Each structure stands twice: as C-alpha cells, then as structure tokens.
Short mmCIF file of C-alpha atoms (C1' of nucleotides) in Angstrom, two decimals:
data_model
loop_
_atom_site.label_atom_id
_atom_site.label_comp_id
_atom_site.label_asym_id
_atom_site.label_seq_id
_atom_site.Cartn_x
_atom_site.Cartn_y
_atom_site.Cartn_z
CA MET A 16 -9.33 3.03 21.81
CA CYS A 17 -7.14 -0.60 21.99
CA ARG A 18 -7.64 -1.22 18.28
CA THR A 19 -4.44 -2.17 17.91
CA VAL A 20 -4.40 -4.61 20.68
CA TYR A 21 -5.44 -8.41 18.93
CA ARG A 22 -8.56 -9.52 21.09
CA PRO A 23 -8.67 -13.53 20.75
CA THR A 24 -12.09 -14.27 20.14
CA ALA A 25 -12.05 -17.96 21.64
CA PRO A 26 -10.60 -17.12 25.00
CA GLY A 27 -7.35 -18.96 25.27
CA ARG A 28 -5.87 -18.72 22.16
CA GLY A 29 -4.28 -15.92 19.86
CA PRO A 30 -4.53 -15.47 16.76
CA GLY A 31 -3.40 -19.04 14.33
CA GLY A 32 -4.84 -20.71 17.16
CA SER A 33 -1.75 -21.37 18.59
CA VAL A 34 -0.75 -19.38 21.82
CA PRO A 35 -1.82 -19.70 24.61
CA TYR A 36 -3.53 -16.13 25.91
CA GLY A 37 -1.75 -14.93 28.71
CA LEU A 38 1.73 -15.44 27.58
CA PRO A 39 4.09 -13.58 24.94
CA MET A 40 3.17 -13.29 21.96
CA ARG A 41 7.13 -14.16 20.76
CA ALA A 42 9.93 -14.98 22.63
CA THR A 43 12.58 -13.37 19.87
CA ALA A 44 13.13 -10.26 19.17
CA SER A 45 12.22 -10.70 15.53
CA VAL A 46 9.60 -8.10 15.03
CA LEU A 47 11.11 -4.51 12.70
CA HIS A 48 9.61 -0.67 13.10
CA VAL A 49 10.48 1.44 10.54
CA ASP A 50 9.87 5.17 10.89
CA LEU A 51 11.00 8.04 8.83
CA ASP A 52 12.34 10.69 10.31
CA ALA A 53 9.91 14.26 10.63
CA PHE A 54 9.09 12.87 6.81
CA PHE A 55 7.14 15.15 4.88
CA ALA A 56 9.21 17.93 6.53
CA ALA A 57 12.36 16.00 5.75
CA VAL A 58 11.80 14.87 2.03
CA GLU A 59 11.17 19.61 1.77
CA GLN A 60 14.83 19.86 3.49
CA ARG A 61 16.40 17.25 1.18
CA ASP A 62 15.22 18.91 -2.09
CA LYS A 63 15.53 22.24 -0.89
CA PRO A 64 19.30 23.22 0.69
CA SER A 65 17.74 26.41 1.90
CA LEU A 66 15.46 24.93 4.16
CA ARG A 67 18.08 22.89 6.37
CA GLY A 68 18.27 23.65 9.11
CA ARG A 69 15.18 25.75 9.38
CA PRO A 70 11.71 25.24 10.63
CA VAL A 71 9.85 23.69 7.96
CA VAL A 72 6.05 22.57 8.54
CA VAL A 73 4.36 21.38 6.23
CA GLY A 74 0.51 20.71 6.40
CA GLY A 75 -2.54 23.21 5.01
CA THR A 76 -1.65 26.18 4.86
CA GLY A 77 -4.64 27.96 4.23
CA ARG A 78 -7.22 30.05 7.17
CA ARG A 79 -8.75 26.76 8.37
CA GLY A 80 -5.35 24.65 7.52
CA VAL A 81 -3.23 22.44 10.75
CA VAL A 82 0.03 20.63 10.26
CA SER A 83 0.39 17.91 8.78
CA THR A 84 4.23 17.05 9.61
CA ALA A 85 7.48 19.56 11.25
CA SER A 86 10.33 19.66 11.32
CA TYR A 87 12.76 18.95 14.44
CA GLU A 88 13.34 22.93 14.11
CA ALA A 89 10.46 23.55 13.65
CA ARG A 90 9.20 21.37 16.96
CA HIS A 91 11.71 22.96 18.89
CA TYR A 92 8.95 25.80 19.46
CA GLY A 93 6.43 23.38 20.01
CA VAL A 94 5.07 23.17 16.97
CA ARG A 95 3.31 19.71 17.07
CA SER A 96 1.50 17.40 14.42
CA ALA A 97 -2.35 18.35 13.73
CA MET A 98 -1.59 21.95 15.72
CA PRO A 99 -3.17 24.57 14.22
CA ALA A 100 -1.32 26.48 11.02
CA TRP A 101 -2.25 29.83 13.00
CA GLN A 102 -0.88 28.04 15.92
CA ALA A 103 2.21 27.47 14.49
CA ARG A 104 2.49 30.48 12.67
CA ALA A 105 2.29 32.18 15.89
CA GLN A 106 4.87 30.26 17.89
CA LEU A 107 7.88 30.22 15.06
CA PRO A 108 10.18 32.57 14.55
CA GLY A 109 10.54 34.61 10.86
CA GLY A 110 12.69 32.59 8.63
CA ALA A 111 10.35 29.20 9.44
CA ALA A 112 8.77 27.89 5.79
CA PHE A 113 5.12 26.56 5.32
CA LEU A 114 4.34 24.93 3.03
CA SER A 115 1.62 22.79 1.37
CA GLY A 116 2.91 19.68 0.49
CA ARG A 117 4.23 17.34 -2.95
CA PHE A 118 3.05 14.50 -2.17
CA ASP A 119 4.01 12.71 -5.41
CA ALA A 120 8.19 13.20 -4.08
CA TYR A 121 6.15 12.03 -0.93
CA ARG A 122 5.30 8.71 -2.77
CA ARG A 123 8.67 7.59 -4.49
CA SER A 124 10.93 8.30 -1.28
CA SER A 125 8.58 5.73 0.35
CA ARG A 126 8.79 3.52 -2.04
CA ALA A 127 12.46 3.54 -1.97
CA ALA A 128 12.40 2.74 1.56
CA LEU A 129 9.97 0.55 1.22
CA GLY A 130 11.75 -1.23 -1.00
CA VAL A 131 15.30 -1.92 0.84
CA LEU A 132 12.60 -2.94 3.99
CA ARG A 133 11.77 -5.85 1.60
CA GLU A 134 14.81 -6.81 0.44
CA LEU A 135 15.82 -7.35 3.93
CA SER A 136 12.11 -8.89 4.91
CA SER A 137 9.86 -10.82 2.84
CA VAL A 138 7.72 -9.68 5.25
CA VAL A 139 6.06 -6.14 4.84
CA GLU A 140 3.23 -4.49 6.39
CA GLN A 141 3.36 -0.77 5.37
CA VAL A 142 1.69 1.18 7.67
CA SER A 143 1.00 4.22 6.05
CA ILE A 144 3.03 6.55 3.70
CA ASP A 145 6.10 6.26 6.54
CA GLU A 146 5.86 3.29 8.12
CA ALA A 147 5.97 -0.63 8.11
CA TYR A 148 6.60 -2.54 10.31
CA ALA A 149 8.02 -6.73 9.00
CA ASP A 150 9.00 -9.94 10.16
CA LEU A 151 11.97 -11.18 10.53
CA ALA A 152 11.66 -14.62 11.59
CA PRO A 153 10.69 -16.42 7.85
CA ASP A 154 13.80 -15.10 6.62
CA TRP A 155 16.56 -14.82 9.67
CA PRO A 156 17.75 -17.24 11.86
CA VAL A 157 15.58 -15.13 14.97
CA ASP A 158 15.69 -17.90 17.70
CA GLY A 159 19.85 -18.23 17.41
CA TRP A 160 20.63 -14.71 17.33
CA SER A 161 22.04 -12.05 19.62
CA ARG A 162 21.20 -8.02 19.69
CA ALA A 163 24.48 -7.19 18.06
CA ASP A 164 22.67 -9.21 15.04
CA ALA A 165 19.61 -7.58 15.52
CA GLU A 166 21.26 -4.15 15.95
CA ALA A 167 23.49 -4.50 12.89
CA LEU A 168 20.41 -5.50 10.64
CA ALA A 169 18.76 -2.68 11.86
CA GLU A 170 21.62 -0.61 11.25
CA ARG A 171 22.36 -2.12 7.48
CA LEU A 172 18.16 -0.75 7.43
CA ARG A 173 18.71 2.45 8.02
CA ALA A 174 21.13 2.63 5.57
CA GLY A 175 20.42 0.98 3.23
CA VAL A 176 17.35 3.96 3.45
CA ARG A 177 19.44 6.95 3.65
CA GLY A 178 21.11 5.77 0.34
CA ALA A 179 17.98 5.44 -1.63
CA THR A 180 16.16 7.86 -0.87
CA GLY A 181 18.82 10.40 -1.12
CA GLY A 182 19.85 11.31 2.58
CA LEU A 183 16.06 10.43 4.72
CA THR A 184 17.14 9.28 7.94
CA ALA A 185 14.70 6.28 9.75
CA SER A 186 14.00 5.26 13.23
CA VAL A 187 13.99 1.73 13.68
CA GLY A 188 12.84 -0.82 16.63
CA VAL A 189 13.38 -4.31 17.57
CA GLY A 190 11.26 -6.16 19.53
CA SER A 191 9.10 -9.38 19.96
CA SER A 192 5.95 -7.83 18.82
CA LYS A 193 4.55 -5.37 17.15
CA MET A 194 3.89 -2.80 19.73
CA MET A 195 6.96 -3.04 20.97
CA ALA A 196 9.01 -2.53 17.92
CA LYS A 197 7.04 0.67 17.58
CA MET A 198 8.15 1.81 20.84
CA ALA A 199 11.49 0.71 20.50
CA SER A 200 11.93 2.63 17.50
CA GLU A 201 9.69 6.08 18.97
CA ALA A 202 12.01 5.50 21.79
CA SER A 203 14.75 5.98 19.28
CA LYS A 204 14.17 9.07 17.61
CA PRO A 205 15.51 10.55 15.59
CA ASP A 206 17.52 9.19 13.40
CA GLY A 207 18.58 6.02 15.84
CA LEU A 208 18.06 2.84 16.26
CA ARG A 209 16.77 0.18 19.18
CA VAL A 210 16.45 -3.17 20.30
CA ILE A 211 14.38 -4.50 22.98
CA TRP A 212 15.36 -7.86 24.28
CA PRO A 213 12.82 -10.35 25.06
CA GLY A 214 12.63 -9.66 28.82
CA GLU A 215 13.33 -6.40 28.62
CA GLU A 216 9.97 -5.09 27.82
CA ALA A 217 8.62 -4.48 31.53
CA ALA A 218 11.07 -2.65 32.86
CA PHE A 219 11.44 -0.46 29.25
CA LEU A 220 7.75 0.26 29.84
CA ALA A 221 7.56 1.13 33.67
CA ASP A 222 8.25 4.44 33.82
CA LEU A 223 6.87 5.64 30.67
CA PRO A 224 3.68 7.56 30.78
CA MET A 225 1.33 5.71 29.58
CA ARG A 226 -0.11 8.25 27.08
CA ALA A 227 3.18 6.47 25.34
CA LEU A 228 1.08 3.08 24.96
CA PRO A 229 -0.10 2.76 21.23
CA GLY A 230 -3.75 3.08 21.74
CA VAL A 231 -4.06 5.27 24.55
CA GLY A 232 -4.90 8.02 23.39
CA PRO A 233 -5.76 12.04 25.14
CA ALA A 234 -9.67 10.81 26.17
CA THR A 235 -8.36 7.14 27.71
CA THR A 236 -5.85 9.32 30.06
CA GLU A 237 -7.61 11.41 31.45
CA LYS A 238 -10.37 9.23 32.54
CA LEU A 239 -7.25 7.09 33.85
CA ARG A 240 -5.67 10.01 35.84
CA THR A 241 -8.83 10.09 37.40
CA PHE A 242 -8.11 6.63 38.63
CA GLY A 243 -4.51 7.86 40.13
CA ALA A 244 -2.58 6.39 37.50
CA VAL A 245 0.11 8.06 35.84
CA THR A 246 2.82 5.48 34.58
CA VAL A 247 2.05 1.77 32.66
CA ALA A 248 4.01 0.64 36.21
CA ASP A 249 0.19 2.44 37.57
CA LEU A 250 -1.81 0.56 35.15
CA ARG A 251 0.21 -2.02 35.37
CA ARG A 252 -1.50 -2.33 38.67
CA MET A 253 -5.01 -1.91 38.00
CA ALA A 254 -7.32 -4.95 37.93
CA LEU A 255 -8.80 -5.96 34.96
CA PRO A 256 -11.97 -6.05 35.70
CA ASP A 257 -11.64 -2.23 37.37
CA LEU A 258 -9.92 -1.48 33.81
CA VAL A 259 -12.85 -3.18 32.18
CA SER A 260 -15.70 -1.66 33.49
CA ILE A 261 -13.86 2.37 33.21
CA LEU A 262 -13.03 2.14 29.56
CA GLY A 263 -14.51 -1.24 28.91
CA GLU A 264 -14.87 -4.49 27.41
CA ALA A 265 -12.76 -3.92 24.36
CA SER A 266 -10.14 -1.09 25.61
CA GLY A 267 -10.19 -2.58 29.41
CA HIS A 268 -8.45 -5.73 27.86
CA GLY A 269 -6.61 -3.94 25.81
CA VAL A 270 -4.53 -1.81 28.28
CA HIS A 271 -4.45 -4.37 30.21
CA ASP A 272 -2.55 -6.56 27.94
CA LEU A 273 -0.31 -3.41 26.26
CA ALA A 274 0.76 -2.12 29.73
CA ARG A 275 2.53 -5.52 30.17
CA GLY A 276 3.66 -5.93 26.71
CA ILE A 277 1.66 -8.22 25.29
CA ASP A 278 0.50 -7.99 22.02
CA ARG A 279 -0.67 -10.96 19.74
CA ARG A 280 -1.80 -9.39 16.23
CA GLU A 281 1.11 -10.52 12.49
CA VAL A 282 2.31 -8.78 10.81
CA THR A 283 0.27 -9.05 7.87
CA THR A 284 1.33 -8.40 4.17
CA HIS A 285 -2.00 -7.20 3.32
CA ARG A 286 -5.75 -5.37 4.26
CA GLU A 287 -8.66 -5.07 2.97
CA ALA A 288 -9.93 -1.62 1.98
CA LYS A 289 -13.18 -1.04 4.64
CA SER A 290 -14.03 1.80 3.70
CA VAL A 291 -13.51 5.16 1.41
CA SER A 292 -14.68 8.27 1.73
CA ALA A 293 -13.59 12.07 1.27
CA GLU A 294 -14.85 14.88 2.88
CA GLU A 295 -13.30 18.54 2.75
CA THR A 296 -13.33 21.52 5.23
CA PHE A 297 -14.21 24.60 3.42
CA HIS A 298 -12.43 27.65 3.88
CA GLN A 299 -16.22 29.80 4.93
CA ASP A 300 -19.10 27.75 5.97
CA LEU A 301 -21.53 26.70 3.78
CA THR A 302 -25.21 28.38 4.30
CA ASP A 303 -27.38 27.63 1.39
CA VAL A 304 -28.90 24.19 0.38
CA ARG A 305 -27.23 24.41 -3.26
CA GLU A 306 -23.68 24.95 -2.27
CA VAL A 307 -23.82 22.13 0.01
CA THR A 308 -25.52 19.93 -3.33
CA ALA A 309 -23.47 20.97 -5.38
CA GLU A 310 -20.03 19.45 -3.09
CA LEU A 311 -21.40 16.35 -1.99
CA GLY A 312 -22.09 15.53 -5.46
CA LEU A 313 -18.27 16.28 -6.02
CA LEU A 314 -17.56 14.93 -2.74
CA ALA A 315 -19.46 11.61 -3.81
CA ARG A 316 -17.61 11.80 -7.88
CA ARG A 317 -14.39 11.21 -6.12
CA VAL A 318 -15.38 8.54 -3.80
CA ALA A 319 -16.80 7.03 -6.89
CA ALA A 320 -13.70 7.34 -8.91
CA ARG A 321 -11.75 5.61 -6.65
CA LEU A 322 -14.14 2.87 -5.81
CA GLU A 323 -13.98 1.77 -9.50
CA LYS A 324 -10.38 2.24 -9.77
CA ALA A 325 -10.34 -0.02 -6.69
CA GLY A 326 -13.23 -2.34 -8.15
CA LEU A 327 -15.22 -2.15 -4.97
CA PHE A 328 -18.82 -1.83 -4.46
CA GLY A 329 -20.08 -0.89 -1.01
CA ARG A 330 -23.45 -1.20 0.29
CA THR A 331 -23.71 1.73 3.38
CA VAL A 332 -23.80 5.37 2.29
CA GLY A 333 -22.81 7.65 4.74
CA VAL A 334 -22.63 11.34 5.09
CA LYS A 335 -20.57 13.45 7.85
CA LEU A 336 -21.61 16.91 8.32
CA ARG A 337 -19.29 19.38 10.96
CA ARG A 338 -21.39 22.72 11.27
CA HIS A 339 -20.04 25.81 12.30
CA ASP A 340 -19.89 25.66 16.32
CA PHE A 341 -17.83 21.83 15.44
CA SER A 342 -20.55 19.98 16.37
CA THR A 343 -20.12 16.36 13.97
CA HIS A 344 -23.40 14.15 12.23
CA LEU A 345 -22.89 11.12 10.81
CA ARG A 346 -25.66 9.76 8.97
CA SER A 347 -25.47 6.50 6.95
CA THR A 348 -27.78 4.22 4.74
CA THR A 349 -27.80 1.03 3.65
CA LEU A 350 -28.66 0.01 0.01
CA ALA A 351 -29.27 -3.70 -0.71
CA HIS A 352 -26.70 -4.02 -3.31
CA GLY A 353 -23.64 -2.71 -4.02
CA THR A 354 -22.69 0.73 -5.60
CA ASP A 355 -20.22 2.43 -6.84
CA ARG A 356 -22.31 5.29 -9.01
CA ALA A 357 -21.49 8.82 -7.94
CA GLU A 358 -25.61 9.94 -9.14
CA LEU A 359 -26.55 7.36 -7.26
CA ILE A 360 -24.19 7.86 -4.15
CA THR A 361 -24.70 11.62 -4.52
CA GLU A 362 -28.45 11.07 -3.73
CA GLN A 363 -28.15 9.39 -0.48
CA ALA A 364 -25.82 11.59 -0.06
CA VAL A 365 -27.49 15.15 -0.48
CA ARG A 366 -30.93 13.30 1.59
CA LEU A 367 -29.44 12.61 4.85
CA ALA A 368 -27.23 15.45 4.77
CA LEU A 369 -30.84 17.64 3.87
CA GLY A 370 -32.10 15.14 6.44
CA ILE A 371 -29.79 16.55 8.94
CA GLY A 372 -29.66 20.18 8.13
CA VAL A 373 -27.62 23.00 7.71
CA GLY A 374 -28.19 25.40 10.46
CA ASP A 375 -26.25 27.96 11.00
CA GLY A 376 -23.49 26.98 9.03
CA VAL A 377 -21.73 23.77 7.50
CA ARG A 378 -17.65 23.78 7.96
CA LEU A 379 -17.28 20.39 6.54
CA LEU A 380 -18.99 17.80 4.18
CA GLY A 381 -17.83 14.12 4.01
CA VAL A 382 -19.20 11.18 2.22
CA SER A 383 -18.12 7.57 2.40
CA VAL A 384 -18.83 4.11 0.95
CA SER A 385 -18.78 1.06 3.00
CA GLY A 386 -19.77 -2.23 3.10
CA PHE A 387 -18.37 -3.74 0.14
CA VAL A 388 -20.01 -7.15 -1.72
CA GLU A 389 -18.66 -8.78 -4.48
CA HIS A 390 -19.57 -7.34 -7.44
CA SER A 391 -20.86 -8.29 -10.75
CA GLN A 392 -21.41 -11.62 -10.69
CA GLU A 393 -22.35 -11.85 -6.39
CA LEU A 394 -26.23 -12.63 -6.41
CA MET A 395 -27.96 -10.43 -4.09
CA PRO A 396 -30.32 -11.53 -1.17
CA LEU A 397 -33.50 -9.40 -1.83
CA ASP A 398 -35.58 -9.58 1.34
CA LEU A 399 -39.43 -9.17 0.45
CA GLY A 400 -40.79 -9.64 3.70
CA PRO A 401 -42.87 -13.37 5.17
CA GLY A 402 -42.55 -15.68 1.22
CA VAL A 403 -42.19 -19.01 0.79
CA THR A 404 -39.41 -20.29 2.46
CA SER A 405 -38.84 -24.32 0.00
CA GLY A 406 -40.55 -24.99 -3.14
CA SER A 407 -38.40 -25.50 -6.21
CA GLN A 408 -36.18 -22.00 -6.82
CA GLU A 409 -36.39 -21.00 -10.98
CA SER A 410 -33.95 -18.95 -12.81
CA HIS A 411 -34.63 -16.38 -15.70
CA THR A 412 -32.45 -14.48 -17.58
CA ALA A 413 -32.58 -11.39 -20.53
CA ASP A 414 -29.80 -10.06 -21.92
CA VAL A 415 -29.02 -6.47 -21.62
CA SER A 416 -28.05 -4.69 -24.76
CA SER A 417 -27.99 -0.94 -23.57
CA GLU A 418 -24.97 0.81 -22.34
CA THR A 419 -26.71 2.51 -20.77
CA ASP A 420 -28.64 2.02 -17.24
CA ALA A 421 -31.40 -0.05 -18.29
CA ALA A 422 -33.97 -1.65 -16.05
CA VAL A 423 -35.69 -5.81 -16.34
CA GLY A 424 -38.67 -6.36 -15.37
CA TRP A 425 -41.36 -9.17 -15.40
CA ASP A 426 -44.56 -9.70 -14.65
CA ASP A 427 -45.70 -13.51 -13.10
CA GLU A 428 -49.84 -12.70 -12.49
CA GLU A 429 -49.77 -16.72 -12.22
CA SER A 430 -47.94 -17.07 -9.84
CA HIS A 431 -48.55 -15.62 -6.46
CA ALA A 432 -46.61 -17.96 -4.72
CA ALA A 433 -43.34 -17.09 -6.12
CA ARG A 434 -41.10 -14.48 -4.31
CA LEU A 435 -37.56 -13.11 -6.03
CA GLY A 436 -34.75 -14.44 -4.52
CA ARG A 437 -32.07 -13.03 -5.70
CA VAL A 438 -30.60 -10.93 -8.67
CA ALA A 439 -27.18 -10.99 -10.34
CA TRP A 440 -26.67 -8.07 -12.62
CA PRO A 441 -23.31 -7.32 -14.76
CA THR A 442 -21.63 -4.42 -12.53
CA GLY A 443 -24.91 -4.19 -9.50
CA ALA A 444 -28.11 -3.70 -9.51
CA ASP A 445 -28.98 -0.29 -8.50
CA VAL A 446 -32.63 -0.08 -7.24
CA VAL A 447 -34.55 -2.93 -6.73
CA HIS A 448 -38.31 -3.51 -6.38
CA ALA A 449 -40.33 -6.51 -6.35
CA GLU A 450 -43.13 -7.78 -5.46
CA HIS A 451 -45.31 -11.62 -5.19
CA GLY A 452 -46.25 -11.03 -8.65
CA ALA A 453 -44.88 -8.60 -10.02
CA GLY A 454 -41.27 -6.56 -10.19
CA TRP A 455 -38.21 -4.85 -11.74
CA VAL A 456 -34.50 -4.08 -11.81
CA TRP A 457 -32.45 -1.42 -12.45
CA GLY A 458 -28.50 -1.32 -13.21
CA SER A 459 -26.35 -0.90 -15.11
CA GLY A 460 -23.70 -2.55 -18.00
CA LEU A 461 -23.88 -4.66 -20.32
CA GLY A 462 -24.28 -8.45 -20.29
CA ARG A 463 -26.76 -10.81 -18.37
CA VAL A 464 -29.35 -10.17 -15.52
CA THR A 465 -30.10 -13.59 -14.27
CA VAL A 466 -33.49 -13.53 -12.24
CA ARG A 467 -34.23 -16.28 -9.11
CA PHE A 468 -37.38 -16.88 -7.87
CA GLU A 469 -37.96 -19.20 -4.92
CA GLY A 470 -40.47 -21.19 -3.99
CA PRO A 471 -43.22 -22.33 -5.75
CA THR A 472 -44.08 -20.83 -9.22
CA THR A 473 -45.89 -21.20 -11.93
CA GLY A 474 -42.80 -19.09 -13.39
CA PRO A 475 -42.83 -15.70 -14.01
CA GLY A 476 -44.27 -13.96 -17.22
CA PRO A 477 -41.70 -12.68 -19.94
CA ILE A 478 -38.89 -10.57 -18.79
CA ARG A 479 -38.08 -7.58 -20.65
CA THR A 480 -34.96 -5.30 -20.73
CA PHE A 481 -36.18 -1.23 -20.69
CA GLU A 482 -34.16 1.49 -21.82
CA ALA A 483 -33.13 3.80 -19.29
CA ASP A 484 -35.28 6.36 -21.18
CA ASP A 485 -38.10 4.64 -21.50
CA PRO A 486 -41.08 6.66 -20.49
CA ALA A 487 -42.83 3.59 -18.20
CA LEU A 488 -39.96 3.80 -16.19
CA ARG A 489 -39.42 6.35 -13.37
CA ARG A 490 -35.86 5.80 -11.21
CA SER A 491 -37.73 5.10 -7.43
CA ASP A 492 -40.62 4.22 -8.45
CA PRO A 493 -42.37 0.22 -10.32
CA PRO A 494 -43.19 0.26 -13.89
CA ALA A 495 -46.47 1.69 -15.17
CA TRP A 496 -47.00 -2.49 -16.02
CA ALA A 497 -46.57 -3.10 -12.77
CA PRO A 498 -49.81 -4.65 -11.32
"C1'" DT B 12 -7.82 33.49 14.90
"C1'" DC B 13 -9.65 28.30 16.39
"C1'" DT B 14 -9.04 23.11 15.89
"C1'" DG B 15 -7.52 18.69 8.44
"C1'" DG B 16 -8.40 14.46 5.88
"C1'" DG B 17 -7.87 9.44 5.35
"C1'" DG B 18 -8.64 5.44 7.70
"C1'" DT B 19 -9.83 1.64 11.28
"C1'" DC B 20 -12.01 -0.58 15.39
"C1'" DC B 21 -15.76 -0.04 19.86
"C1'" DT B 22 -20.05 0.53 21.98
"C1'" DA B 23 -24.63 0.79 22.55
"C1'" DG B 24 -29.47 0.61 21.28
"C1'" DG B 25 -32.98 -0.20 18.49
"C1'" DA B 26 -34.83 -3.87 15.01
"C1'" DC B 27 -35.85 -8.50 13.89
"C1'" DC B 28 -35.60 -13.29 13.95
"C1'" DC B 29 -35.39 -18.05 16.98
"C1'" DT C 26 -50.04 -10.95 33.37
"C1'" DC C 27 -45.24 -10.81 33.35
"C1'" DT C 28 -40.83 -12.35 31.08
"C1'" DG C 29 -36.01 -15.12 28.48
"C1'" DG C 30 -31.67 -14.98 25.87
"C1'" DG C 31 -28.90 -14.95 22.03
"C1'" DG C 32 -27.35 -13.61 17.98
"C1'" DT C 33 -27.38 -10.51 13.99
"C1'" DC C 34 -27.71 -6.40 11.21
"C1'" DC C 35 -27.98 -1.41 10.96
"C1'" DT C 36 -27.10 3.12 12.37
"C1'" DA C 37 -24.84 7.22 15.49
"C1'" DG C 38 -21.16 8.79 17.67
"C1'" DG C 39 -16.30 8.55 20.35
"C1'" DA C 40 -11.73 7.48 20.42
"C1'" DC C 41 -7.21 6.74 17.53
"C1'" DC C 42 -3.84 6.52 14.69
"C1'" DC C 43 -1.07 8.62 10.58
#
DNA sequence: TCTGGGGTCCTAGGACCC
DNA sequence: TCTGGGGTCCTAGGACCC
C-alpha cells in the first residue's frame, strides 16, 4: 500500500543512518519531480496536427482494451487512464481519436526530455517513461537559495524539455522530499510549475483528500473512510497504533508519515530488477488445454529473451491465470538454481497452470521469473537433506564440449559420507540430482563444470559428461548408471 | 460491452532450523 | 503433558503505481 514510504529497519535512523527518525529529511527544497503531461496523447498531437484540440485516447483498441493515456480534451469528458476502451468510446463525442500507440516515438521523446534533466542534475532517477526525479543538492547551492532560484531552475527545465521534444509540456514540482516534489508537480498540472517551500508542507497537505497521497489507493481510502477520515488533516489526527491496526504495520506507519509530509527516500540513479514477466489478455477466452500450453510457451519465450538480454537468471518461475469470471490465480515454484531458458520456464509454467485448471475459460495468462541469482560462476548451494557438515572439501571439474545441453555425472560408491556441496555450471545448471553416492547435473553451455563435495570423502569416482541426447539420460530421472 | 501490461512491496501462514 | 520464540525461505494473494 504505502510501499513508496521508506521504513527504517533500525528504529531511530533513516536511510544512510544519518537522519533521526521522526524529523523531516531535508530542510531545503532540493528534490525535483518532472512529469510529461498526457504524454502518449501529447506525442500524437505533436506529430499529427489534425489531432490537436481533439480528444485523443491512446491505449488498447481491441474488445478488451483499456485507456493508457487520455488527452486533456478527452479528460474533459471524464475519460481516465485504466478505463475500459468501450466506456471511453461511449463517453466521447464523434471526432475523438483512438490510437494503439507508437512506443518508439514515445521512447525517443522520453530520452530527449531526460537528457535535459541530466544536464541540470547528476542524480536523476527515472521512474517511468514519462516521470523522473532529480536530486538538486549535489549540483546546486540549495542551502542558500531562494524560492525564486528554485522556480527559475524549474522553468529552465520546462523550457528545455519543450525545446528538446518539439513542444511537449512538462509539469515540474520542487520540494523537500520525493513525495512533496511529486505532489507539487501534480498540483501544477498541466504545463505548470510549483515549489513547496520547506515549512509549507503541512498547509499544502491539510485540505487535500487523502487519496491524493501517493500510496493511498482505493482500498486504503475506503478502509479509512469508515473511520471518518476524508482529508489528509483527518489522517493526521489519527493515532499511529490505530492506523497500524487498520492498515497493518508497514502501511500504518507509511500513512502516518505521508500525512505529515515525511518521506526519507533518496533519489537513486539505479535500481536492480526484481522480476521479469509477460502476460496477455486474449480477445476470446481460452478453453483448450493445448491453446493454454502454446500461449505459455510464447510468453515464456518472451520472458527468456528479456532475461538473456539483461543477463539475468531467476530461480522462481510463476504463472498468473485469470479466469473468465476475472478471478486471478497465481502459482510459483522455486528451482535449485537460476535459469533463463525458455524450455525450462515453459515446462514449469505449464505444470503450474494445469495445476490451477482451465475452468470455464482463461481470459489472461502470465509468466514471470524472479529470485535472480548471479549467473554462470555462481556456486549453487544444494540442499541434500541431513548430511555431513564438517570435514574436508573436494572439488572436481569436467570439461563440457557440447554446445547443446549436457550432463555431468559421477559415481562414488566408496564414500557414502560425501555429499555434493556446490555446482558451478558455465551458464547455470538447470536440473540437479544428487545422492550420497552418486549424482548428476544438467546444464547448458561450453566450459568447465566444477562439482564440490563436502565432508569426509575418499573422493568421487570419475566425472563423466554426456550429450543431451544420450539414451542413458532422461530429463527428470537419474541417469541409468546411477546406483 | 465489462475491467491492459509492466512492475514493486506487503501480509499471512506453513515449513524448517536453532 | 504442555509449551518457547526468533529467523529464514517459500507461496498465494492483495494493493498500489505508471
């Protein structure tokens, strides 16, 4: 709910450990937020003069499409983001344009606008294609400056964006935190600029509906409304223990802080991805298991391609299945090692999805991979149940000469105390099976595989490699030579 | 005629370990 | 016979954001 709010893990300290918890993070208006106005629709109106002054909706144009961005002319008729396209059509007069979007053009304009921002600040955090924060403190004398200085800088940015993008307008907010900067830009829209000077936060927030706080959505609003809260000032009057009991630990503290304008999140230039997913809503519900299987394969390939491009290997494969009644079901499974391989992801996704059941029809399918681990050289710890915890460690290596999948196996009848400790595979092992006496490892890629044994051992027998199509091997079973 | 796609974070319960 | 707590990992689902 209030994931946007930083919660210190150690009580009494903010991020970095230097800011006492409970005090505003900054005494200067040094965080800036830029938001490109009605971005997708504005790009379309810029490139197609015939669309200017008319309602423009960019989004899904199919039977089950939703509005991604509505131009201000369309918003005049009550059209909003996330609204079903059919509803937008019903609300708009003739002459309104419905477009499916040209993402390359949007990316180009986004990059141009971001370039202007980077000229002003060395610490820029891109939040989405049309939004970014900048920390002004490293590059500007924010301690000594005035409101007029902040406004001049923001205006310079807006003019720069207009020039670099062929006339797109941006709304800019400046404040003492990310939250205040964002709320300032929101308040200035469209084509505006607003500085909330330190000390003005409480007055700015007081009369706003609590829904205006970033992180307070429909569900939270409804919960709090039953306790009589409407505005941010109402929230401020609620005691922390009450908020926690209504909203839970994290959101309770989060809302308590938000209502006071407290937000200690830093502007960060880089964030690590935590998951990669692809999903699709079908024009017609799927009822055939074979169709479901085929679609999962396509989605898995999209995910695998993006993992590979990013150099990521994930251990957890998830599926999302939405039924015709819009009920949504999630299943996930965690592998012993990371993967980026479409076949393995497909195999797991199909297994999970069929476990949920197709029901009366599948409206949406999704595939995700998360739980990223370091790739190839990462040593994967293997859990083999109770085993030897002390003693010697031995490593054995084998060369893998096949470019396709291969297996490495070993035989260790003499030492029943040894257990497999870790395996390093060139591009990540895919299936691992091991017992005290013998084991095998599936993987792909060329190179040397290292298998490490832990505990007292007389040494494993010869490590052998197999081609993927070796008849002695089957994907999910130990090889024939295993005891 | 219903309600996209890409993400992040939080919660609660169970398993398992110490 | 009854009864611990804390920590971590995993899973399913909810909420929120753009």
